[in-house]
Amino acid sequence: MTDLCAEDLATIYAKPSPRVIAKARPAIDAHAKKFIEMSPFCVLATSGADGSVDASPRGGSIGFVHVAGPNQLLMPDRSGNNRIDSFRNVVEGSGFVHLLFFVPGIDETLRVGGRGTLSADPDLLAAMVEFGKPPRAVLNVAVSEVYFHCGKALMRSKLWSSEKVQRSVMPSITEIIHEQTSLGEPDSQAVVEERYKEQL
């Protein structure tokens, strides 16, 4: 297998149309704001000082990411595994972040890019209580680019199809990690789900 170089790409892919270039906007408009306010899930991508990249799923109630202005998003951080790879990248790495928002039932996705900073301001945390708990920190994104992705990827994957995989086809996450590392208890999926509910 031969790796492609930059010159090869031009022979394989046509130039993007003017509309594809123009759709990248410098701020959150009414359409993007509505989409974010309907979204219960997004993926947060960050880059580290060593050039590494982290992509992390983030979710909450519908509209859990707050549109504070045309160039500002506020994302509360909920209970997780405490690796904080994303946040280390924000404070120690480039500071650049990208968010990919999903709305169940809509095949298009929304990409938002900018620079992130973190806050643990008590008043801000108190204003973002969800599931009966304040967040541990809030990611403040200074937005510089916003655009919608077409729906082809989600259409190909049939992501919103009613045909769902049964959870029982995979072991629980604790069973997987126990087998991989011999650490922790190999709890059943039912036990894991109850623990998840307690830790939301």
PDB file of C-alpha atoms in Angstrom:
ATOM      1  CA  MET A   1       0.000   0.000   0.000  1.00  0.00           C
ATOM      2  CA  THR A   2       1.327   3.427  -0.980  1.00  0.00           C
ATOM      3  CA  ASP A   3       0.460   6.439   1.157  1.00  0.00           C
ATOM      4  CA  LEU A   4      -1.029   9.425  -0.630  1.00  0.00           C
ATOM      5  CA  CYS A   5       0.693  12.805  -0.570  1.00  0.00           C
ATOM      6  CA  ALA A   6      -0.830  16.272  -0.804  1.00  0.00           C
ATOM      7  CA  GLU A   7      -0.418  16.399  -4.590  1.00  0.00           C
ATOM      8  CA  ASP A   8      -2.343  13.118  -4.950  1.00  0.00           C
ATOM      9  CA  LEU A   9      -5.422  14.553  -3.281  1.00  0.00           C
ATOM     10  CA  ALA A  10      -6.018  17.057  -6.076  1.00  0.00           C
ATOM     11  CA  THR A  11      -6.151  14.216  -8.606  1.00  0.00           C
ATOM     12  CA  ILE A  12      -8.760  12.312  -6.571  1.00  0.00           C
ATOM     13  CA  TYR A  13     -11.018  15.046  -5.216  1.00  0.00           C
ATOM     14  CA  ALA A  14     -12.630  17.938  -7.058  1.00  0.00           C
ATOM     15  CA  LYS A  15     -12.377  21.424  -5.564  1.00  0.00           C
ATOM     16  CA  PRO A  16     -15.195  22.227  -3.160  1.00  0.00           C
ATOM     17  CA  SER A  17     -17.944  24.385  -4.594  1.00  0.00           C
ATOM     18  CA  PRO A  18     -18.197  28.080  -3.640  1.00  0.00           C
ATOM     19  CA  ARG A  19     -21.279  27.231  -1.580  1.00  0.00           C
ATOM     20  CA  VAL A  20     -19.346  24.649   0.476  1.00  0.00           C
ATOM     21  CA  ILE A  21     -16.673  27.247   1.235  1.00  0.00           C
ATOM     22  CA  ALA A  22     -19.181  30.016   1.948  1.00  0.00           C
ATOM     23  CA  LYS A  23     -21.238  27.941   4.396  1.00  0.00           C
ATOM     24  CA  ALA A  24     -18.475  28.227   7.019  1.00  0.00           C
ATOM     25  CA  ARG A  25     -19.705  31.194   9.056  1.00  0.00           C
ATOM     26  CA  PRO A  26     -17.739  33.263  11.600  1.00  0.00           C
ATOM     27  CA  ALA A  27     -20.498  33.174  14.228  1.00  0.00           C
ATOM     28  CA  ILE A  28     -23.551  31.295  15.475  1.00  0.00           C
ATOM     29  CA  ASP A  29     -26.593  32.416  13.458  1.00  0.00           C
ATOM     30  CA  ALA A  30     -30.275  31.670  14.142  1.00  0.00           C
ATOM     31  CA  HIS A  31     -30.151  28.248  12.449  1.00  0.00           C
ATOM     32  CA  ALA A  32     -27.048  27.105  14.324  1.00  0.00           C
ATOM     33  CA  LYS A  33     -28.447  28.427  17.608  1.00  0.00           C
ATOM     34  CA  LYS A  34     -31.667  26.465  17.138  1.00  0.00           C
ATOM     35  CA  PHE A  35     -29.726  23.309  16.315  1.00  0.00           C
ATOM     36  CA  ILE A  36     -27.504  23.590  19.414  1.00  0.00           C
ATOM     37  CA  GLU A  37     -30.554  24.237  21.575  1.00  0.00           C
ATOM     38  CA  MET A  38     -32.130  20.988  20.281  1.00  0.00           C
ATOM     39  CA  SER A  39     -28.967  18.900  20.724  1.00  0.00           C
ATOM     40  CA  PRO A  40     -28.534  16.459  23.639  1.00  0.00           C
ATOM     41  CA  PHE A  41     -25.194  15.135  22.371  1.00  0.00           C
ATOM     42  CA  CYS A  42     -21.950  16.292  20.787  1.00  0.00           C
ATOM     43  CA  VAL A  43     -18.358  15.189  20.316  1.00  0.00           C
ATOM     44  CA  LEU A  44     -15.614  17.474  21.663  1.00  0.00           C
ATOM     45  CA  ALA A  45     -12.263  17.391  19.845  1.00  0.00           C
ATOM     46  CA  THR A  46      -9.123  18.999  21.274  1.00  0.00           C
ATOM     47  CA  SER A  47      -5.413  18.983  20.445  1.00  0.00           C
ATOM     48  CA  GLY A  48      -2.532  18.526  22.868  1.00  0.00           C
ATOM     49  CA  ALA A  49       0.830  20.230  23.134  1.00  0.00           C
ATOM     50  CA  ASP A  50       2.468  17.134  21.631  1.00  0.00           C
ATOM     51  CA  GLY A  51       0.187  17.170  18.578  1.00  0.00           C
ATOM     52  CA  SER A  52      -2.071  14.419  19.900  1.00  0.00           C
ATOM     53  CA  VAL A  53      -5.813  14.680  19.353  1.00  0.00           C
ATOM     54  CA  ASP A  54      -8.613  13.714  21.726  1.00  0.00           C
ATOM     55  CA  ALA A  55     -12.280  13.220  20.834  1.00  0.00           C
ATOM     56  CA  SER A  56     -14.712  12.852  23.700  1.00  0.00           C
ATOM     57  CA  PRO A  57     -18.505  12.269  23.764  1.00  0.00           C
ATOM     58  CA  ARG A  58     -20.517  14.836  25.732  1.00  0.00           C
ATOM     59  CA  GLY A  59     -24.211  14.700  26.543  1.00  0.00           C
ATOM     60  CA  GLY A  60     -26.972  16.068  28.700  1.00  0.00           C
ATOM     61  CA  SER A  61     -30.526  17.272  28.541  1.00  0.00           C
ATOM     62  CA  ILE A  62     -31.637  18.886  25.285  1.00  0.00           C
ATOM     63  CA  GLY A  63     -29.742  22.170  24.937  1.00  0.00           C
ATOM     64  CA  PHE A  64     -27.165  21.272  27.601  1.00  0.00           C
ATOM     65  CA  VAL A  65     -24.598  23.420  25.747  1.00  0.00           C
ATOM     66  CA  HIS A  66     -25.598  27.053  26.254  1.00  0.00           C
ATOM     67  CA  VAL A  67     -25.393  29.642  23.489  1.00  0.00           C
ATOM     68  CA  ALA A  68     -24.216  32.688  25.435  1.00  0.00           C
ATOM     69  CA  GLY A  69     -23.797  34.854  22.330  1.00  0.00           C
ATOM     70  CA  PRO A  70     -23.008  34.648  18.608  1.00  0.00           C
ATOM     71  CA  ASN A  71     -19.384  33.863  19.437  1.00  0.00           C
ATOM     72  CA  GLN A  72     -19.665  32.138  22.799  1.00  0.00           C
ATOM     73  CA  LEU A  73     -20.682  28.655  23.949  1.00  0.00           C
ATOM     74  CA  LEU A  74     -20.716  27.359  27.515  1.00  0.00           C
ATOM     75  CA  MET A  75     -20.496  23.597  28.071  1.00  0.00           C
ATOM     76  CA  PRO A  76     -20.900  22.210  31.603  1.00  0.00           C
ATOM     77  CA  ASP A  77     -18.665  19.249  32.493  1.00  0.00           C
ATOM     78  CA  ARG A  78     -20.427  16.317  34.139  1.00  0.00           C
ATOM     79  CA  SER A  79     -19.185  13.257  35.981  1.00  0.00           C
ATOM     80  CA  GLY A  80     -16.786  11.140  33.931  1.00  0.00           C
ATOM     81  CA  ASN A  81     -13.674   9.000  34.229  1.00  0.00           C
ATOM     82  CA  ASN A  82     -11.455  11.862  35.504  1.00  0.00           C
ATOM     83  CA  ARG A  83      -8.837  11.369  32.781  1.00  0.00           C
ATOM     84  CA  ILE A  84      -9.643  14.975  31.713  1.00  0.00           C
ATOM     85  CA  ASP A  85      -7.699  14.520  28.459  1.00  0.00           C
ATOM     86  CA  SER A  86      -9.817  17.163  26.737  1.00  0.00           C
ATOM     87  CA  PHE A  87      -9.350  19.736  29.473  1.00  0.00           C
ATOM     88  CA  ARG A  88      -5.606  19.115  29.741  1.00  0.00           C
ATOM     89  CA  ASN A  89      -5.438  19.823  26.016  1.00  0.00           C
ATOM     90  CA  VAL A  90      -7.387  23.048  26.489  1.00  0.00           C
ATOM     91  CA  VAL A  91      -5.133  24.384  29.265  1.00  0.00           C
ATOM     92  CA  GLU A  92      -1.791  22.885  28.174  1.00  0.00           C
ATOM     93  CA  GLY A  93      -2.200  22.358  24.425  1.00  0.00           C
ATOM     94  CA  SER A  94      -3.271  24.532  21.538  1.00  0.00           C
ATOM     95  CA  GLY A  95      -6.558  25.582  23.135  1.00  0.00           C
ATOM     96  CA  PHE A  96      -8.316  24.908  19.833  1.00  0.00           C
ATOM     97  CA  VAL A  97     -11.561  22.978  20.154  1.00  0.00           C
ATOM     98  CA  HIS A  98     -14.129  21.641  17.727  1.00  0.00           C
ATOM     99  CA  LEU A  99     -17.599  20.439  18.597  1.00  0.00           C
ATOM    100  CA  LEU A 100     -19.805  18.240  16.421  1.00  0.00           C
ATOM    101  CA  PHE A 101     -23.470  18.493  17.439  1.00  0.00           C
ATOM    102  CA  PHE A 102     -26.094  15.819  16.769  1.00  0.00           C
ATOM    103  CA  VAL A 103     -29.884  16.062  16.964  1.00  0.00           C
ATOM    104  CA  PRO A 104     -31.687  12.686  16.982  1.00  0.00           C
ATOM    105  CA  GLY A 105     -33.807  12.360  13.845  1.00  0.00           C
ATOM    106  CA  ILE A 106     -31.881  14.967  11.828  1.00  0.00           C
ATOM    107  CA  ASP A 107     -29.177  13.642   9.526  1.00  0.00           C
ATOM    108  CA  GLU A 108     -27.280  16.915   9.246  1.00  0.00           C
ATOM    109  CA  THR A 109     -24.734  17.758  11.954  1.00  0.00           C
ATOM    110  CA  LEU A 110     -23.304  21.087  13.097  1.00  0.00           C
ATOM    111  CA  ARG A 111     -19.591  21.774  13.531  1.00  0.00           C
ATOM    112  CA  VAL A 112     -18.414  24.601  15.769  1.00  0.00           C
ATOM    113  CA  GLY A 113     -14.763  25.584  16.174  1.00  0.00           C
ATOM    114  CA  GLY A 114     -12.908  28.073  18.318  1.00  0.00           C
ATOM    115  CA  ARG A 115     -10.626  28.438  21.314  1.00  0.00           C
ATOM    116  CA  GLY A 116     -11.515  27.099  24.704  1.00  0.00           C
ATOM    117  CA  THR A 117     -10.882  28.196  28.266  1.00  0.00           C
ATOM    118  CA  LEU A 118     -12.069  26.658  31.537  1.00  0.00           C
ATOM    119  CA  SER A 119     -13.899  28.220  34.443  1.00  0.00           C
ATOM    120  CA  ALA A 120     -14.882  27.015  37.907  1.00  0.00           C
ATOM    121  CA  ASP A 121     -16.588  30.283  38.872  1.00  0.00           C
ATOM    122  CA  PRO A 122     -19.098  29.401  41.637  1.00  0.00           C
ATOM    123  CA  ASP A 123     -21.869  31.602  40.210  1.00  0.00           C
ATOM    124  CA  LEU A 124     -21.486  30.070  36.753  1.00  0.00           C
ATOM    125  CA  LEU A 125     -21.505  26.525  38.139  1.00  0.00           C
ATOM    126  CA  ALA A 126     -24.592  27.282  40.229  1.00  0.00           C
ATOM    127  CA  ALA A 127     -26.400  28.540  37.128  1.00  0.00           C
ATOM    128  CA  MET A 128     -25.821  25.265  35.266  1.00  0.00           C
ATOM    129  CA  VAL A 129     -27.207  22.649  37.640  1.00  0.00           C
ATOM    130  CA  GLU A 130     -28.453  19.523  35.861  1.00  0.00           C
ATOM    131  CA  PHE A 131     -29.482  16.121  37.262  1.00  0.00           C
ATOM    132  CA  GLY A 132     -29.488  17.868  40.645  1.00  0.00           C
ATOM    133  CA  LYS A 133     -25.761  18.630  40.519  1.00  0.00           C
ATOM    134  CA  PRO A 134     -23.621  21.589  39.467  1.00  0.00           C
ATOM    135  CA  PRO A 135     -20.915  20.895  36.876  1.00  0.00           C
ATOM    136  CA  ARG A 136     -17.331  20.534  38.036  1.00  0.00           C
ATOM    137  CA  ALA A 137     -16.139  23.078  35.474  1.00  0.00           C
ATOM    138  CA  VAL A 138     -17.445  24.908  32.422  1.00  0.00           C
ATOM    139  CA  LEU A 139     -15.796  24.992  29.014  1.00  0.00           C
ATOM    140  CA  ASN A 140     -16.034  28.477  27.520  1.00  0.00           C
ATOM    141  CA  VAL A 141     -15.638  28.417  23.735  1.00  0.00           C
ATOM    142  CA  ALA A 142     -14.796  31.604  21.841  1.00  0.00           C
ATOM    143  CA  VAL A 143     -16.408  30.604  18.545  1.00  0.00           C
ATOM    144  CA  SER A 144     -14.691  31.468  15.253  1.00  0.00           C
ATOM    145  CA  GLU A 145     -16.202  29.023  12.758  1.00  0.00           C
ATOM    146  CA  VAL A 146     -19.614  27.375  12.394  1.00  0.00           C
ATOM    147  CA  TYR A 147     -21.014  25.223   9.630  1.00  0.00           C
ATOM    148  CA  PHE A 148     -23.502  22.484   8.896  1.00  0.00           C
ATOM    149  CA  HIS A 149     -22.374  19.121   7.529  1.00  0.00           C
ATOM    150  CA  CYS A 150     -24.624  17.433   4.967  1.00  0.00           C
ATOM    151  CA  GLY A 151     -26.547  14.354   6.103  1.00  0.00           C
ATOM    152  CA  LYS A 152     -24.897  11.737   3.875  1.00  0.00           C
ATOM    153  CA  ALA A 153     -22.700  10.181   6.587  1.00  0.00           C
ATOM    154  CA  LEU A 154     -25.632   9.651   8.950  1.00  0.00           C
ATOM    155  CA  MET A 155     -27.832   8.462   6.077  1.00  0.00           C
ATOM    156  CA  ARG A 156     -25.213   5.891   5.053  1.00  0.00           C
ATOM    157  CA  SER A 157     -24.887   4.678   8.633  1.00  0.00           C
ATOM    158  CA  LYS A 158     -28.675   4.717   9.230  1.00  0.00           C
ATOM    159  CA  LEU A 159     -27.820   6.108  12.643  1.00  0.00           C
ATOM    160  CA  TRP A 160     -31.401   7.062  13.470  1.00  0.00           C
ATOM    161  CA  SER A 161     -32.878   3.809  12.133  1.00  0.00           C
ATOM    162  CA  SER A 162     -35.292   1.914  14.360  1.00  0.00           C
ATOM    163  CA  GLU A 163     -33.089  -1.148  13.833  1.00  0.00           C
ATOM    164  CA  LYS A 164     -31.047  -1.105  17.010  1.00  0.00           C
ATOM    165  CA  VAL A 165     -28.316  -3.452  18.202  1.00  0.00           C
ATOM    166  CA  GLN A 166     -29.240  -5.318  21.367  1.00  0.00           C
ATOM    167  CA  ARG A 167     -26.929  -4.313  24.226  1.00  0.00           C
ATOM    168  CA  SER A 168     -26.520  -7.969  25.142  1.00  0.00           C
ATOM    169  CA  VAL A 169     -24.309  -8.621  22.084  1.00  0.00           C
ATOM    170  CA  MET A 170     -21.401  -6.977  23.961  1.00  0.00           C
ATOM    171  CA  PRO A 171     -20.154  -7.567  27.512  1.00  0.00           C
ATOM    172  CA  SER A 172     -20.577  -4.708  29.974  1.00  0.00           C
ATOM    173  CA  ILE A 173     -17.851  -2.072  29.968  1.00  0.00           C
ATOM    174  CA  THR A 174     -16.591  -3.306  33.348  1.00  0.00           C
ATOM    175  CA  GLU A 175     -16.430  -6.877  32.047  1.00  0.00           C
ATOM    176  CA  ILE A 176     -14.446  -5.665  29.025  1.00  0.00           C
ATOM    177  CA  ILE A 177     -12.004  -3.632  31.138  1.00  0.00           C
ATOM    178  CA  HIS A 178     -11.614  -6.466  33.667  1.00  0.00           C
ATOM    179  CA  GLU A 179     -10.716  -8.854  30.847  1.00  0.00           C
ATOM    180  CA  GLN A 180      -8.290  -6.334  29.349  1.00  0.00           C
ATOM    181  CA  THR A 181      -6.589  -5.265  32.591  1.00  0.00           C
ATOM    182  CA  SER A 182      -7.656  -7.634  35.432  1.00  0.00           C
ATOM    183  CA  LEU A 183      -8.649  -4.471  37.339  1.00  0.00           C
ATOM    184  CA  GLY A 184     -11.987  -3.696  38.956  1.00  0.00           C
ATOM    185  CA  GLU A 185     -15.038  -5.906  39.236  1.00  0.00           C
ATOM    186  CA  PRO A 186     -16.663  -7.458  36.145  1.00  0.00           C
ATOM    187  CA  ASP A 187     -20.164  -6.169  36.926  1.00  0.00           C
ATOM    188  CA  SER A 188     -23.166  -7.077  34.798  1.00  0.00           C
ATOM    189  CA  GLN A 189     -24.731  -4.555  32.431  1.00  0.00           C
ATOM    190  CA  ALA A 190     -27.678  -4.096  34.803  1.00  0.00           C
ATOM    191  CA  VAL A 191     -25.336  -3.132  37.649  1.00  0.00           C
ATOM    192  CA  VAL A 192     -23.391  -0.763  35.382  1.00  0.00           C
ATOM    193  CA  GLU A 193     -26.576   0.969  34.211  1.00  0.00           C
ATOM    194  CA  GLU A 194     -27.776   1.504  37.794  1.00  0.00           C
ATOM    195  CA  ARG A 195     -24.411   2.995  38.701  1.00  0.00           C
ATOM    196  CA  TYR A 196     -24.572   5.274  35.649  1.00  0.00           C
ATOM    197  CA  LYS A 197     -27.959   6.585  36.822  1.00  0.00           C
ATOM    198  CA  GLU A 198     -26.546   7.391  40.266  1.00  0.00           C
ATOM    199  CA  GLN A 199     -23.570   9.239  38.764  1.00  0.00           C
ATOM    200  CA  LEU A 200     -25.280  11.371  36.115  1.00  0.00           C
TER     201      LEU A 200
END
